[in-house]
Tab-separated table of C-alpha atoms in Angstrom:
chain	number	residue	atom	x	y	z
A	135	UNK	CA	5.616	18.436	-3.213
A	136	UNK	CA	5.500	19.947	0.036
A	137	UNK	CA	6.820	17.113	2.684
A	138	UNK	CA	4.306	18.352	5.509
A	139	UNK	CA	1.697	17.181	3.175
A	140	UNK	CA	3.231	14.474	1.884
A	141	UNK	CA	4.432	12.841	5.446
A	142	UNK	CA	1.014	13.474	6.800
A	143	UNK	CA	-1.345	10.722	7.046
A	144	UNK	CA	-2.712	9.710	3.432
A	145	UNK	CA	-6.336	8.323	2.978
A	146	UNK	CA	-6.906	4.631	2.109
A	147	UNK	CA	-6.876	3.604	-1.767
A	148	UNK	CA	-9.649	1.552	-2.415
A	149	UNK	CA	-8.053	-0.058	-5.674
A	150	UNK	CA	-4.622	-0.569	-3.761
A	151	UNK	CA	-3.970	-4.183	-4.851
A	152	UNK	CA	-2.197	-6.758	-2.279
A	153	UNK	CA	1.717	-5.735	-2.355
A	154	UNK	CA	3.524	-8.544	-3.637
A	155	UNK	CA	6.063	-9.991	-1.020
A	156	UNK	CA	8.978	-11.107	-3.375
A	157	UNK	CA	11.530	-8.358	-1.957
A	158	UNK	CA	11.402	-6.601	1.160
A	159	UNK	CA	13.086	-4.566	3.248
A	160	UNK	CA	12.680	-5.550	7.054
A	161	UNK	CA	11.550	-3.648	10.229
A	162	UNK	CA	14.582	-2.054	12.248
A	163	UNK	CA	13.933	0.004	15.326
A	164	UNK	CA	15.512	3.392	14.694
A	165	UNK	CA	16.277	3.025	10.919
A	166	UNK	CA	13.302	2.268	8.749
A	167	UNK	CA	11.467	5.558	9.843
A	168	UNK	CA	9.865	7.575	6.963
A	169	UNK	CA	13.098	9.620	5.798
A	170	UNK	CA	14.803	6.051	5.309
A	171	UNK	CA	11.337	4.461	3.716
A	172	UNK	CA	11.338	7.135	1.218
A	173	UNK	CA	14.816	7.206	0.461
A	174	UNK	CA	14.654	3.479	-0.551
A	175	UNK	CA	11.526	3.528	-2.557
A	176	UNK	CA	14.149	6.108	-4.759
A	177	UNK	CA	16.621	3.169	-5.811
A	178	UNK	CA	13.249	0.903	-5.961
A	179	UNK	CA	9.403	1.248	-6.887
A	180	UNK	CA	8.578	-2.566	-6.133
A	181	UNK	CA	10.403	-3.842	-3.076
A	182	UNK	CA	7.761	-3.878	0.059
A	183	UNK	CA	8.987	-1.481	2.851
A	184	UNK	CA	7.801	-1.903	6.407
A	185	UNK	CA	8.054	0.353	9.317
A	186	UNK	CA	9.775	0.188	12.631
A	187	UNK	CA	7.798	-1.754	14.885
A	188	UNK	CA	5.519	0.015	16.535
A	189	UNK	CA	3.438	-0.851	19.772
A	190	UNK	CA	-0.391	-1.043	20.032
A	191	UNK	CA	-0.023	1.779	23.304
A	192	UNK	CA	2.056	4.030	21.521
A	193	UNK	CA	-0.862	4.251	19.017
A	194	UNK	CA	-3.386	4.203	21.419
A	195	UNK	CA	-2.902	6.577	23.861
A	196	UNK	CA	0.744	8.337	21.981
A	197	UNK	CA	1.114	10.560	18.959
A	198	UNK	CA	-0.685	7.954	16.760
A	199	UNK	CA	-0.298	10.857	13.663
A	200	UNK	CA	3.136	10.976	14.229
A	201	UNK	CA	3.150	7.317	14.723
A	202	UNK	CA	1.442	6.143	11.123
A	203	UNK	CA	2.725	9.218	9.451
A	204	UNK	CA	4.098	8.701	5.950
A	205	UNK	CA	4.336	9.875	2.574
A	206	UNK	CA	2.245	8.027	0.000
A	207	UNK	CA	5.522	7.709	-2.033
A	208	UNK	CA	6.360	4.793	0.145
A	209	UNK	CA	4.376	2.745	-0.992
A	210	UNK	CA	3.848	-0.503	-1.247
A	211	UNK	CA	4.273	-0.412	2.341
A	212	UNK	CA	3.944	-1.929	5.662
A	213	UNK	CA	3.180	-1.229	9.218
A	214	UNK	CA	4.504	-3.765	11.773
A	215	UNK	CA	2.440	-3.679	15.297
A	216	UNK	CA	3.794	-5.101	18.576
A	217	UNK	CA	0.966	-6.302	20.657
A	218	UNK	CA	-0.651	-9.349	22.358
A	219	UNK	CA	-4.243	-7.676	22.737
A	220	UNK	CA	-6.661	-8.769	20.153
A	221	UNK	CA	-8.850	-5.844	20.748
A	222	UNK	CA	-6.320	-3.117	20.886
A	223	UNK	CA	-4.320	-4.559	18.075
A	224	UNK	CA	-7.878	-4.345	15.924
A	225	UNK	CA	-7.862	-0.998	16.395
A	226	UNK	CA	-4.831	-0.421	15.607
A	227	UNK	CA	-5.012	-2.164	12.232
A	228	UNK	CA	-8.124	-0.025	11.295
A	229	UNK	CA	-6.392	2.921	12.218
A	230	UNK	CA	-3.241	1.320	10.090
A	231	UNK	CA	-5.839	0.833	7.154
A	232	UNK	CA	-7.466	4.470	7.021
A	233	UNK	CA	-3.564	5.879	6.962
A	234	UNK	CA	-3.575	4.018	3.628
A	235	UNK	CA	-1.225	1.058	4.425
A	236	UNK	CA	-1.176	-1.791	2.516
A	237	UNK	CA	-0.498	-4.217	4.649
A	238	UNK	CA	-0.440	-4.752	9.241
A	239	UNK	CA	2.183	-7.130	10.442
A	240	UNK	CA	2.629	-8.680	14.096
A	241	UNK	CA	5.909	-8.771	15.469
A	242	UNK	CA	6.579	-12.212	16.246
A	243	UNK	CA	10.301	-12.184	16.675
A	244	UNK	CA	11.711	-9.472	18.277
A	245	UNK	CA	13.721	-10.864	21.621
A	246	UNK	CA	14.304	-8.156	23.665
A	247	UNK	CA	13.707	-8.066	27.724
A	248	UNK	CA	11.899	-4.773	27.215
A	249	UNK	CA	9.302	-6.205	24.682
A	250	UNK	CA	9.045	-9.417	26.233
A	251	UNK	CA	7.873	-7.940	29.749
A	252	UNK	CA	4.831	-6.624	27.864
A	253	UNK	CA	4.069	-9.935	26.202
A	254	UNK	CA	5.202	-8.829	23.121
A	255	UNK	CA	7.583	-10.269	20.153
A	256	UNK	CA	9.143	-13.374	19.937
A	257	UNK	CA	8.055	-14.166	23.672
A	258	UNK	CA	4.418	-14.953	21.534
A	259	UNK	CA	5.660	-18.103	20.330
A	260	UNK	CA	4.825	-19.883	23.135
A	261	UNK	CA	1.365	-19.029	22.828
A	262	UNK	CA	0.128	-19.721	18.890
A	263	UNK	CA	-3.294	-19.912	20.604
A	264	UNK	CA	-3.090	-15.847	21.367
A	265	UNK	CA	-1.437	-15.510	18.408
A	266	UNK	CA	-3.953	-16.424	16.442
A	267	UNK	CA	-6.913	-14.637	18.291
A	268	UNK	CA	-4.927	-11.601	17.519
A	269	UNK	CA	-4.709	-12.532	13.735
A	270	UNK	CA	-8.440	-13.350	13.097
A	271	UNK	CA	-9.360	-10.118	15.519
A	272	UNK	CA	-7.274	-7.955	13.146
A	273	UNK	CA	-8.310	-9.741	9.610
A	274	UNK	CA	-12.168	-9.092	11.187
A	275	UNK	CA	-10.664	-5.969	11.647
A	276	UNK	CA	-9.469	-4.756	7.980
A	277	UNK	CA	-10.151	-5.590	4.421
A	278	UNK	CA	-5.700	-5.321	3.695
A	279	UNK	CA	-3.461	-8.237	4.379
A	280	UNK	CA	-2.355	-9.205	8.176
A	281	UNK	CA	0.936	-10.890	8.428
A	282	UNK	CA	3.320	-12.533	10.934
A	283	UNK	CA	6.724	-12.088	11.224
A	284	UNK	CA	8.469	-14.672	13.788
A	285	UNK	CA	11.334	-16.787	14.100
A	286	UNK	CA	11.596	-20.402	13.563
A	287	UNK	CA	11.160	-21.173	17.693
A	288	UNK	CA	12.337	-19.842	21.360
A	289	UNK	CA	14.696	-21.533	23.525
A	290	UNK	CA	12.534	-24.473	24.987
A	291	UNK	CA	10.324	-24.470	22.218
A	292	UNK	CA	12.816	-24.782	19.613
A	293	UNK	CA	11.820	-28.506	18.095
A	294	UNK	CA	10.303	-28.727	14.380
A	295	UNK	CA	6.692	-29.951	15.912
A	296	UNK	CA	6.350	-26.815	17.916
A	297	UNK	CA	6.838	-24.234	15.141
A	298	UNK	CA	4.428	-26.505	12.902
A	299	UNK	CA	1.956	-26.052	15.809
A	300	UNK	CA	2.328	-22.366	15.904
A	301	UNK	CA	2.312	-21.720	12.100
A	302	UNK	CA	-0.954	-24.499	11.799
A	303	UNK	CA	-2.639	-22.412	14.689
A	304	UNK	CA	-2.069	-19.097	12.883
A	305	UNK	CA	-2.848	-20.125	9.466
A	306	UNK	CA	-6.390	-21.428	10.820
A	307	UNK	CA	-7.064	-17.988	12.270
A	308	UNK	CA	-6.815	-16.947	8.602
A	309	UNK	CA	-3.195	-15.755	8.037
A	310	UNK	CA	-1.386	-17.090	4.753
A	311	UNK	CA	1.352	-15.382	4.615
A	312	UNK	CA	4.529	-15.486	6.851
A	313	UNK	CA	7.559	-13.592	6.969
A	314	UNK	CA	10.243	-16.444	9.223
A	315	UNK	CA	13.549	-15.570	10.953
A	316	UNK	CA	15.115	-18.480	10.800
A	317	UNK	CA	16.954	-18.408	13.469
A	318	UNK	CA	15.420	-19.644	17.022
A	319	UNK	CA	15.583	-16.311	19.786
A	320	UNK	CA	17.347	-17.008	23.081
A	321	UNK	CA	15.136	-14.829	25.206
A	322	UNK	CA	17.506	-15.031	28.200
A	323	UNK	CA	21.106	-14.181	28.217
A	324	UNK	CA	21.367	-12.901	24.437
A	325	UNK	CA	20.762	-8.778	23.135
A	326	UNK	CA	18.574	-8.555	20.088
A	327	UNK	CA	22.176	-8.022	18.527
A	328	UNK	CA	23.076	-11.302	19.310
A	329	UNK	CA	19.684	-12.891	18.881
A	330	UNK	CA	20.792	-11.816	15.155
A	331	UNK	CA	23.659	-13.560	14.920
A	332	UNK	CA	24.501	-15.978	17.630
A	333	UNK	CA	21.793	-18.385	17.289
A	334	UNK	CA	22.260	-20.532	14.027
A	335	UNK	CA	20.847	-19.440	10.582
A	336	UNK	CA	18.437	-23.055	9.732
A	337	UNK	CA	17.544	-22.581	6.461
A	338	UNK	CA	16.529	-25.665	6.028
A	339	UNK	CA	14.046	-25.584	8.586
A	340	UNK	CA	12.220	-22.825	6.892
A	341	UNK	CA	12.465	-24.970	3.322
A	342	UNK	CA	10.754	-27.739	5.574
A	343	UNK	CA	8.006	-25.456	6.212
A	344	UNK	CA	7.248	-24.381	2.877
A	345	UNK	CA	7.529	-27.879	2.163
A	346	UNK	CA	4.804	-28.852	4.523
A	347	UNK	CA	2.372	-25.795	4.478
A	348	UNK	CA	2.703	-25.395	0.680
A	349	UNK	CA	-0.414	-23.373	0.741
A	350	UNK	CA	1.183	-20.899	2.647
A	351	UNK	CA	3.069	-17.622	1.712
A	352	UNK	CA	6.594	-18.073	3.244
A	353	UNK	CA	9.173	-14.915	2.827
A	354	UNK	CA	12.425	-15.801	4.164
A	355	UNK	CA	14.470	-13.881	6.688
A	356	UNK	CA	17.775	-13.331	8.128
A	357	UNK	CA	21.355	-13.387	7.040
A	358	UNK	CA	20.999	-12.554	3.102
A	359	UNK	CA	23.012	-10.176	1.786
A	360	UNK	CA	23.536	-10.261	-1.993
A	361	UNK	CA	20.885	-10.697	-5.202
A	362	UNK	CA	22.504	-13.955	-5.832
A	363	UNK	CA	21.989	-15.061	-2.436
A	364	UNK	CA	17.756	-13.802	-3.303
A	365	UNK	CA	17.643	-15.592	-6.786
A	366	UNK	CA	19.093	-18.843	-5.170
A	367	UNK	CA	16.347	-18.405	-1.913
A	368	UNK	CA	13.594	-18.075	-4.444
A	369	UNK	CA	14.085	-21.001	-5.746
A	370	UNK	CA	12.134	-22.483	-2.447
A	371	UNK	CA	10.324	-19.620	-0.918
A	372	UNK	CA	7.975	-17.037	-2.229
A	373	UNK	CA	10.153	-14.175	-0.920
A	374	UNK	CA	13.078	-13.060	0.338
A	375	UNK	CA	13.391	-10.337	3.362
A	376	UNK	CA	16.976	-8.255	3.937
A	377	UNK	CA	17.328	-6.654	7.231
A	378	UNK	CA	21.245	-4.823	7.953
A	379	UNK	CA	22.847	-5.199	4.382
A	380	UNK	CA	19.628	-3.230	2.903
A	381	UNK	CA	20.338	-0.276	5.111
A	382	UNK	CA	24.107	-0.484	5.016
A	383	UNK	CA	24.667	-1.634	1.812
A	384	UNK	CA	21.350	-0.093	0.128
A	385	UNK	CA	22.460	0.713	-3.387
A	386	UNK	CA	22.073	-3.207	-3.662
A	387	UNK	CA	17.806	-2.172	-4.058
A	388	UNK	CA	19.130	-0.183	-7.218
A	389	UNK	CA	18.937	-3.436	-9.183
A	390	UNK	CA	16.039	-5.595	-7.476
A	391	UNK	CA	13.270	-3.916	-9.837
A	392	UNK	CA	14.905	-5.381	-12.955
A	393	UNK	CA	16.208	-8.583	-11.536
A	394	UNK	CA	13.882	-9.976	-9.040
A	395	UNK	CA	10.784	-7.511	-10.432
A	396	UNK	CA	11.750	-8.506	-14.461
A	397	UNK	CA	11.105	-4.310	-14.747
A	398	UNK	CA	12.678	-2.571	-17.980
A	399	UNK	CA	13.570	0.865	-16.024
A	400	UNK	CA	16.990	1.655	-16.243
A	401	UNK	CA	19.142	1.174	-13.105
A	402	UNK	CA	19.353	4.889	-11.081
A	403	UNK	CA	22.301	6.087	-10.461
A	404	UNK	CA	23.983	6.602	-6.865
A	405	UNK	CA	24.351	10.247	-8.067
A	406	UNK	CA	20.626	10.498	-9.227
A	407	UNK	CA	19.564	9.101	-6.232
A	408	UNK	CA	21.078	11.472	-3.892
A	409	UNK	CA	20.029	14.232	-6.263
A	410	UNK	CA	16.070	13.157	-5.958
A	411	UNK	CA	16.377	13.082	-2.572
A	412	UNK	CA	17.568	16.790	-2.668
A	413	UNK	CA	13.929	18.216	-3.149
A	414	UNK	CA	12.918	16.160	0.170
A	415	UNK	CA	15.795	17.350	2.822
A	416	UNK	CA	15.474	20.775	1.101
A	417	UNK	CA	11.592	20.838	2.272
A	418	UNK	CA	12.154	18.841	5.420
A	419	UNK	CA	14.927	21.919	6.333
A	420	UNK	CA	12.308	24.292	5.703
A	421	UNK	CA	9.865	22.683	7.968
A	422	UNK	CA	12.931	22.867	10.831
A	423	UNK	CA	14.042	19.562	10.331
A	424	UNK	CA	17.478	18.949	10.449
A	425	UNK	CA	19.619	17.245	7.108
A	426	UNK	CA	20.681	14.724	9.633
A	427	UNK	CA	17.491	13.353	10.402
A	428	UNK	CA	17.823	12.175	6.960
A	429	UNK	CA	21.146	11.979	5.519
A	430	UNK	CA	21.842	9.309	8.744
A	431	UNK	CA	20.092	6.482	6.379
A	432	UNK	CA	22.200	7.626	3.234
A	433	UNK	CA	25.571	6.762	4.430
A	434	UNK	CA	25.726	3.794	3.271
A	435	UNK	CA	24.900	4.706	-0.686
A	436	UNK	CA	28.969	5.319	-0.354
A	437	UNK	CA	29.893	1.731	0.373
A	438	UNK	CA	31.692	-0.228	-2.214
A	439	UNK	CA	33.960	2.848	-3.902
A	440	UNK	CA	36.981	4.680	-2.931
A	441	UNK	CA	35.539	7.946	-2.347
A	442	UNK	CA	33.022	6.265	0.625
A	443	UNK	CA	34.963	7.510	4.035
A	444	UNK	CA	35.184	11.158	2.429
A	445	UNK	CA	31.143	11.005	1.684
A	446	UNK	CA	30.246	9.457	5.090
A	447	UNK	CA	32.440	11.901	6.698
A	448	UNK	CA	30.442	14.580	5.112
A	449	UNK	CA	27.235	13.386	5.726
A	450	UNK	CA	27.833	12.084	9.667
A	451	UNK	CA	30.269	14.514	10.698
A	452	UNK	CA	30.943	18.028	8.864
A	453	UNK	CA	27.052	18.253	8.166
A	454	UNK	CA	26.873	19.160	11.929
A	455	UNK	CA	28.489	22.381	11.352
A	456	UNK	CA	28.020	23.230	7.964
A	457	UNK	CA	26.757	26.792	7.367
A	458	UNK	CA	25.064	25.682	4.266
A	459	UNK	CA	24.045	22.139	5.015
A	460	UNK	CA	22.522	21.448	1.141
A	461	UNK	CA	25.775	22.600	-0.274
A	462	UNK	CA	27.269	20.094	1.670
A	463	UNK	CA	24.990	17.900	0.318
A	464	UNK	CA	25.962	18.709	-3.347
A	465	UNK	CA	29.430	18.320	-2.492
A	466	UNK	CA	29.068	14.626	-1.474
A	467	UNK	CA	26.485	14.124	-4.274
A	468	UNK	CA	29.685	15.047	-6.541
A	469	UNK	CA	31.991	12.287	-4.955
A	470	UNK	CA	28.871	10.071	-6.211
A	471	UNK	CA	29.066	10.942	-10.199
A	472	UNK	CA	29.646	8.182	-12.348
A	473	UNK	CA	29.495	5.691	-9.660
């Protein structure tokens, strides 16, 4: 399959089904870009992947090809907008909907300065009211799901009646399903980096929700990091979201089909999944791409065996010299065999 045509945008399916939200993988600026998104669908067909955020004016008036490009081996898959303007985000969703997504998602969480300045991310949970203008403009919108993805409060609007009130205001502008980080974002003082781990996990606060919007879709967030850790969280919520340990740790997807999925495919490999991604750098190389682009989100397929510094060293640091750069890639591929 050539890779030009298959990360070009792909044409709406009209008998794509709602993507079920049991496993995902969460948006991460600068690592869930298509070369990651189709390197996880390898190691599994059912988790939900979702793309970097991406704003409502970089669609608009950017690149929005290179924006919603994908390949429609990604799938089931997300696109997350940042935005707080019903209109533009409505446009954006259609255009999300004709690239063939299966599902638009508003950023809700994110705590940065940058985003906040242009009313965008977490900074919207102080105004459910917007919020929810924006949901019911996009759901007039599109005929595929719209999401939210927030956190459970900001700092002075942090208390259990206030996210109630946001979630109630959003769910009567039509949305049922929510994705919570349930941690609170400090939106002065704090990085994003420490917005994800300073503030306190409260799981509990996102059981109480589920507890008193059982109607409601709620996919939990932040701080899981094992399949034991996802059986124990389904117990209460409908779904389970992994941020950093999918992406550093993503051989762990390897086994979410059968466990969390109930599939009967065998497990891949670490080797075979290197080796299918082969065909993929090899056409992205001819197209003048370089192996790094891709091999950056495959670092971590090393972790957990004692052959993982020699791999990551060959994939972060000789592949920038290598004469033969998918020779290279064989030779890590063969530190991989058996494992």
């Amino acid at each position: 399959m050539n890779s030009e045509k298959a990360s070009s945008l792909v044409n709406a399916s009209p008998s794509r089904s709602e993507p079920s939200r049991r496993f995902s993988v969460a948006p991460m600026m600068d690592w869930t870009d298509r070369h990651c998104r189709f390197f996880l669908r390898l190691l599994s067909k059912h988790a939900l992947l979702y793309t970097e955020m991406v704003t409502t004016g970089a669609i608009l008036h950017g690149d929005h090809e290179r924006f919603l490009r994908h390949s429609e081996a990604e799938h089931p898959l997300a696109l997350q907008l940042g935005g707080s303007v019903p209109a533009d985000l409505a446009a954006c969703a259609r255009m999300a909907e004709t690239a063939g997504y299966d599902e638009v998602n508003l950023n809700v969480g994110c705590p940065s300065d940058r985003v906040q300045n242009n009313m965008i991310g977490a900074i919207l949970m102080a105004h459910p009211a917007l919020v929810a203008d924006c949901v019911k403009a996009m759901r007039d919108a599109v005929s595929i799901p719209v999401t939210v993805k927030h956190r459970i409060g900001i700092n002075g609007r942090d208390s259990y009646a206030q996210l109630c009130d946001f979630v109630g205001t959003v769910k009567d502008a039509g949305c049922t399903s929510f994705t919570v980080h349930a941690r609170i974002a400090i939106l002065e003082g704090l990085s994003p980096k420490e917005n994800r781990d300073i503030p306190p996990l409260r799981y509990d606060v996102a059981a109480q929700l589920k507890q008193d919007f059982p109607e409601l879709e709620i996919v939990l967030n932040g701080g899981i990091k094992t399949l034991e850790q996802c059986h124990e969280h389904l117990q209460t919520f409908d779904g389970v979201m992994l941020g950093r340990e999918a992406y550093h740790n993503p051989y762990l997807l390897a086994e979410v089909d059968q466990q969390l999925f109930g599939s009967a495919q065998p497990v891949i490999s670490r080797a075979d999944a290197l080796a299918q991604l082969r065909p993929y750098i090899a056409e992205h190389l001819a197209g003048g791409g370089t192996m790094h682009h891709i091999t950056r989100h495959v670092l971590g397929l090393g972790t957990g065996f004692p052959g993982a510094r020699k791999f990551r060293q060959l994939l972060s640091v000789d592949i920038h010299k290598a004469a033969d750069p998918l020779a290279l890639l064989d030779q890590a591929g063969a530190l991989l065999e058996g494992r």
